Amino acid sequence: MKTIALVYYSGSGATHQMAEAIAQGAKTHPGIQVMRYRIAGEDIEHGRFSDPDLFASLQQADAIVFGSPTYMGGPAAQFKAFADASSDSWSGQGWRNKLAAGFTVGGSLGGEQDSTLNYLFVLAMQHGMLWVGMDMPNGYEDKSINPLGRQLGASGHTPTGQLSDADLKTAAHLGQRVAALLQTQPVVISTPAPTLT
């Protein structure tokens, strides 16, 4: 059994809808279990995120998918607090060689959502993870999926507060892709980082 962990913040609920679509897509593959963790304001005390049980669970996951709405051109502060708190995992490279992916939601077509996806990508690279993109060049022609044409991660557009069917389909595709890669490629996790001499 392979485990995909979804760690995300959702303010209005749209990012949560994307997380659920990713989970449903992942579960179309047998032998995949999905762990969901929705960051809440109560998880942050005096500006610091703290949940040792979550980090222990993430250490055992085979893949981690990060999600945040795009606020003011980047990830939400609540997600950033989680990312900052992951420094203990970073120092020991505890997430090294795990698969990683990302998703975001914004209120406008552009809205600097690429900045949020880039932030999630850099976070994964800091941890020595292996990033999974969208693999969807057909998204430029087939507007029923990935209508925004982003390849770095799944992105949704919520001008009315609701995600479109195409955005949810895009999120489900990302979940399916991560799950398929977990099943077909050997992934080495919890391997110590090489020592430089």
Short mmCIF file of C-alpha atoms in Angstrom, two decimals:
data_model
loop_
_atom_site.label_atom_id
_atom_site.label_comp_id
_atom_site.label_asym_id
_atom_site.label_seq_id
_atom_site.Cartn_x
_atom_site.Cartn_y
_atom_site.Cartn_z
CA MET A 1 0.00 0.00 0.00
CA LYS A 2 1.37 3.40 -1.03
CA THR A 3 0.38 6.59 0.78
CA ILE A 4 -0.18 10.02 -0.74
CA ALA A 5 -0.42 12.84 1.80
CA LEU A 6 -2.34 15.99 0.89
CA VAL A 7 -1.27 18.97 3.00
CA TYR A 8 -3.10 22.19 2.21
CA TYR A 9 -4.77 25.31 3.50
CA SER A 10 -8.21 26.34 2.28
CA GLY A 11 -9.92 29.57 3.27
CA SER A 12 -13.10 29.70 1.17
CA GLY A 13 -13.30 25.95 0.52
CA ALA A 14 -12.22 25.97 -3.13
CA THR A 15 -8.72 24.63 -2.38
CA HIS A 16 -10.39 21.91 -0.29
CA GLN A 17 -12.52 20.97 -3.33
CA MET A 18 -9.33 20.61 -5.38
CA ALA A 19 -7.77 18.45 -2.67
CA GLU A 20 -10.81 16.17 -2.72
CA ALA A 21 -10.61 15.87 -6.51
CA ILE A 22 -6.91 14.96 -6.26
CA ALA A 23 -7.76 12.32 -3.65
CA GLN A 24 -10.51 10.85 -5.84
CA GLY A 25 -8.16 10.73 -8.81
CA ALA A 26 -5.46 9.00 -6.77
CA LYS A 27 -7.89 6.41 -5.47
CA THR A 28 -8.71 5.22 -9.00
CA HIS A 29 -5.47 3.24 -8.67
CA PRO A 30 -5.63 0.16 -6.44
CA GLY A 31 -3.22 0.01 -3.54
CA ILE A 32 -3.23 3.77 -2.92
CA GLN A 33 -4.36 5.34 0.31
CA VAL A 34 -4.74 9.10 0.73
CA MET A 35 -4.08 11.01 3.94
CA ARG A 36 -5.62 14.48 4.06
CA TYR A 37 -4.44 17.27 6.34
CA ARG A 38 -6.21 20.61 6.08
CA ILE A 39 -4.17 23.26 7.90
CA ALA A 40 -6.32 25.24 10.35
CA GLY A 41 -5.70 28.54 12.08
CA GLU A 42 -5.70 26.73 15.41
CA ASP A 43 -2.56 24.86 14.29
CA ILE A 44 -0.61 28.12 14.50
CA GLU A 45 0.30 29.58 17.87
CA HIS A 46 2.30 32.79 18.19
CA GLY A 47 3.01 32.61 14.46
CA ARG A 48 4.42 29.06 14.57
CA PHE A 49 2.84 25.90 13.13
CA SER A 50 3.18 22.87 15.38
CA ASP A 51 1.93 19.33 14.79
CA PRO A 52 4.54 16.64 15.54
CA ASP A 53 2.07 13.85 14.67
CA LEU A 54 1.61 15.29 11.19
CA PHE A 55 5.34 15.43 10.55
CA ALA A 56 5.72 11.84 11.80
CA SER A 57 3.02 10.77 9.32
CA LEU A 58 4.63 12.68 6.47
CA GLN A 59 7.89 10.89 7.17
CA GLN A 60 6.11 7.62 6.31
CA ALA A 61 4.24 8.89 3.23
CA ASP A 62 5.43 7.97 -0.26
CA ALA A 63 4.28 11.25 -1.81
CA ILE A 64 3.26 14.67 -0.49
CA VAL A 65 1.01 16.99 -2.48
CA PHE A 66 1.07 20.60 -1.28
CA GLY A 67 -1.81 23.04 -1.78
CA SER A 68 -2.65 26.64 -1.03
CA PRO A 69 -4.84 29.36 -2.44
CA THR A 70 -2.95 32.22 -4.04
CA TYR A 71 -3.21 35.31 -1.86
CA MET A 72 -1.43 38.53 -2.82
CA GLY A 73 0.76 36.74 -5.34
CA GLY A 74 1.87 33.79 -3.23
CA PRO A 75 0.79 31.03 -0.83
CA ALA A 76 -1.40 31.77 2.18
CA ALA A 77 0.36 32.63 5.44
CA GLN A 78 -1.14 29.54 7.07
CA PHE A 79 0.53 27.27 4.50
CA LYS A 80 3.77 29.22 4.77
CA ALA A 81 3.76 28.59 8.55
CA PHE A 82 3.57 24.85 7.85
CA ALA A 83 6.38 25.12 5.29
CA ASP A 84 8.59 27.00 7.76
CA ALA A 85 7.93 24.35 10.41
CA SER A 86 9.11 21.64 8.01
CA SER A 87 12.71 22.74 8.61
CA ASP A 88 13.37 19.80 10.94
CA SER A 89 12.45 17.42 8.13
CA TRP A 90 14.59 19.50 5.78
CA SER A 91 17.69 19.40 8.01
CA GLY A 92 17.61 15.60 8.05
CA GLN A 93 16.34 15.36 4.45
CA GLY A 94 13.53 13.17 5.77
CA TRP A 95 11.41 13.75 2.65
CA ARG A 96 14.27 13.09 0.23
CA ASN A 97 13.21 11.14 -2.89
CA LYS A 98 9.50 11.25 -2.05
CA LEU A 99 7.25 12.34 -4.91
CA ALA A 100 5.86 15.86 -4.61
CA ALA A 101 3.24 17.88 -6.48
CA GLY A 102 1.28 21.07 -5.95
CA PHE A 103 -2.00 22.82 -6.55
CA THR A 104 -3.47 26.27 -6.09
CA VAL A 105 -6.64 28.28 -6.62
CA GLY A 106 -7.02 31.94 -7.53
CA GLY A 107 -9.82 34.37 -8.15
CA SER A 108 -8.55 35.59 -11.51
CA LEU A 109 -7.25 33.91 -14.66
CA GLY A 110 -3.63 34.90 -13.98
CA GLY A 111 -3.56 36.13 -10.43
CA GLU A 112 0.12 35.15 -9.97
CA GLN A 113 -0.91 31.52 -9.40
CA ASP A 114 2.38 30.51 -11.04
CA SER A 115 4.16 32.23 -8.15
CA THR A 116 2.39 29.94 -5.68
CA LEU A 117 3.15 26.83 -7.74
CA ASN A 118 6.78 27.92 -7.99
CA TYR A 119 6.89 28.37 -4.22
CA LEU A 120 5.57 24.83 -3.72
CA PHE A 121 8.09 23.50 -6.25
CA VAL A 122 10.99 25.25 -4.48
CA LEU A 123 9.79 23.89 -1.12
CA ALA A 124 9.88 20.37 -2.57
CA MET A 125 13.36 20.97 -4.04
CA GLN A 126 14.61 22.16 -0.64
CA HIS A 127 13.51 18.80 0.74
CA GLY A 128 15.19 16.81 -2.06
CA MET A 129 11.84 15.59 -3.40
CA LEU A 130 10.95 14.52 -6.95
CA TRP A 131 8.41 16.89 -8.55
CA VAL A 132 5.46 15.62 -10.59
CA GLY A 133 4.05 18.04 -13.15
CA MET A 134 0.93 17.88 -15.26
CA ASP A 135 2.11 16.15 -18.52
CA MET A 136 -0.78 17.78 -20.40
CA PRO A 137 0.22 19.56 -23.61
CA ASN A 138 -3.26 18.74 -24.90
CA GLY A 139 -4.61 21.16 -22.29
CA TYR A 140 -4.00 23.97 -24.76
CA GLU A 141 -6.51 22.51 -27.23
CA ASP A 142 -8.90 20.54 -25.04
CA LYS A 143 -10.42 23.13 -22.71
CA SER A 144 -12.39 20.48 -20.81
CA ILE A 145 -9.23 19.84 -18.75
CA ASN A 146 -6.34 22.10 -17.67
CA PRO A 147 -7.95 25.14 -19.34
CA LEU A 148 -5.28 27.45 -17.87
CA GLY A 149 -2.56 25.39 -19.57
CA ARG A 150 -0.31 25.20 -16.51
CA GLN A 151 2.23 22.37 -16.45
CA LEU A 152 3.91 22.97 -13.07
CA GLY A 153 0.85 21.89 -11.07
CA ALA A 154 -2.95 21.92 -10.92
CA SER A 155 -4.53 25.35 -10.87
CA GLY A 156 -8.11 26.46 -10.44
CA HIS A 157 -9.93 29.70 -11.22
CA THR A 158 -12.77 30.78 -8.95
CA PRO A 159 -14.22 34.14 -10.03
CA THR A 160 -17.58 33.20 -8.47
CA GLY A 161 -16.15 31.13 -5.61
CA GLN A 162 -16.82 27.84 -7.39
CA LEU A 163 -14.38 25.67 -9.31
CA SER A 164 -15.27 24.64 -12.84
CA ASP A 165 -15.65 21.00 -13.86
CA ALA A 166 -12.48 21.43 -15.94
CA ASP A 167 -10.50 22.55 -12.87
CA LEU A 168 -11.73 19.58 -10.83
CA LYS A 169 -10.91 17.24 -13.72
CA THR A 170 -7.40 18.75 -13.84
CA ALA A 171 -6.94 18.15 -10.11
CA ALA A 172 -8.15 14.54 -10.46
CA HIS A 173 -5.64 14.03 -13.28
CA LEU A 174 -2.82 15.20 -11.00
CA GLY A 175 -3.92 12.70 -8.34
CA GLN A 176 -4.03 9.91 -10.93
CA ARG A 177 -0.57 10.82 -12.21
CA VAL A 178 1.06 10.81 -8.76
CA ALA A 179 -0.60 7.48 -7.93
CA ALA A 180 0.43 5.91 -11.25
CA LEU A 181 4.04 6.99 -10.78
CA LEU A 182 4.08 5.53 -7.27
CA GLN A 183 2.96 2.18 -8.66
CA THR A 184 5.22 2.01 -11.68
CA GLN A 185 8.48 3.51 -10.51
CA PRO A 186 10.55 2.47 -7.54
CA VAL A 187 10.73 5.34 -5.08
CA VAL A 188 13.39 5.27 -2.39
CA ILE A 189 12.28 7.09 0.74
CA SER A 190 13.97 7.97 4.00
CA THR A 191 17.39 7.54 2.46
CA PRO A 192 20.08 9.59 4.17
CA ALA A 193 21.51 12.39 2.08
CA PRO A 194 24.99 11.67 0.72
CA THR A 195 27.89 12.94 2.79
CA LEU A 196 30.23 15.26 0.94
CA THR A 197 33.91 14.65 1.58
#
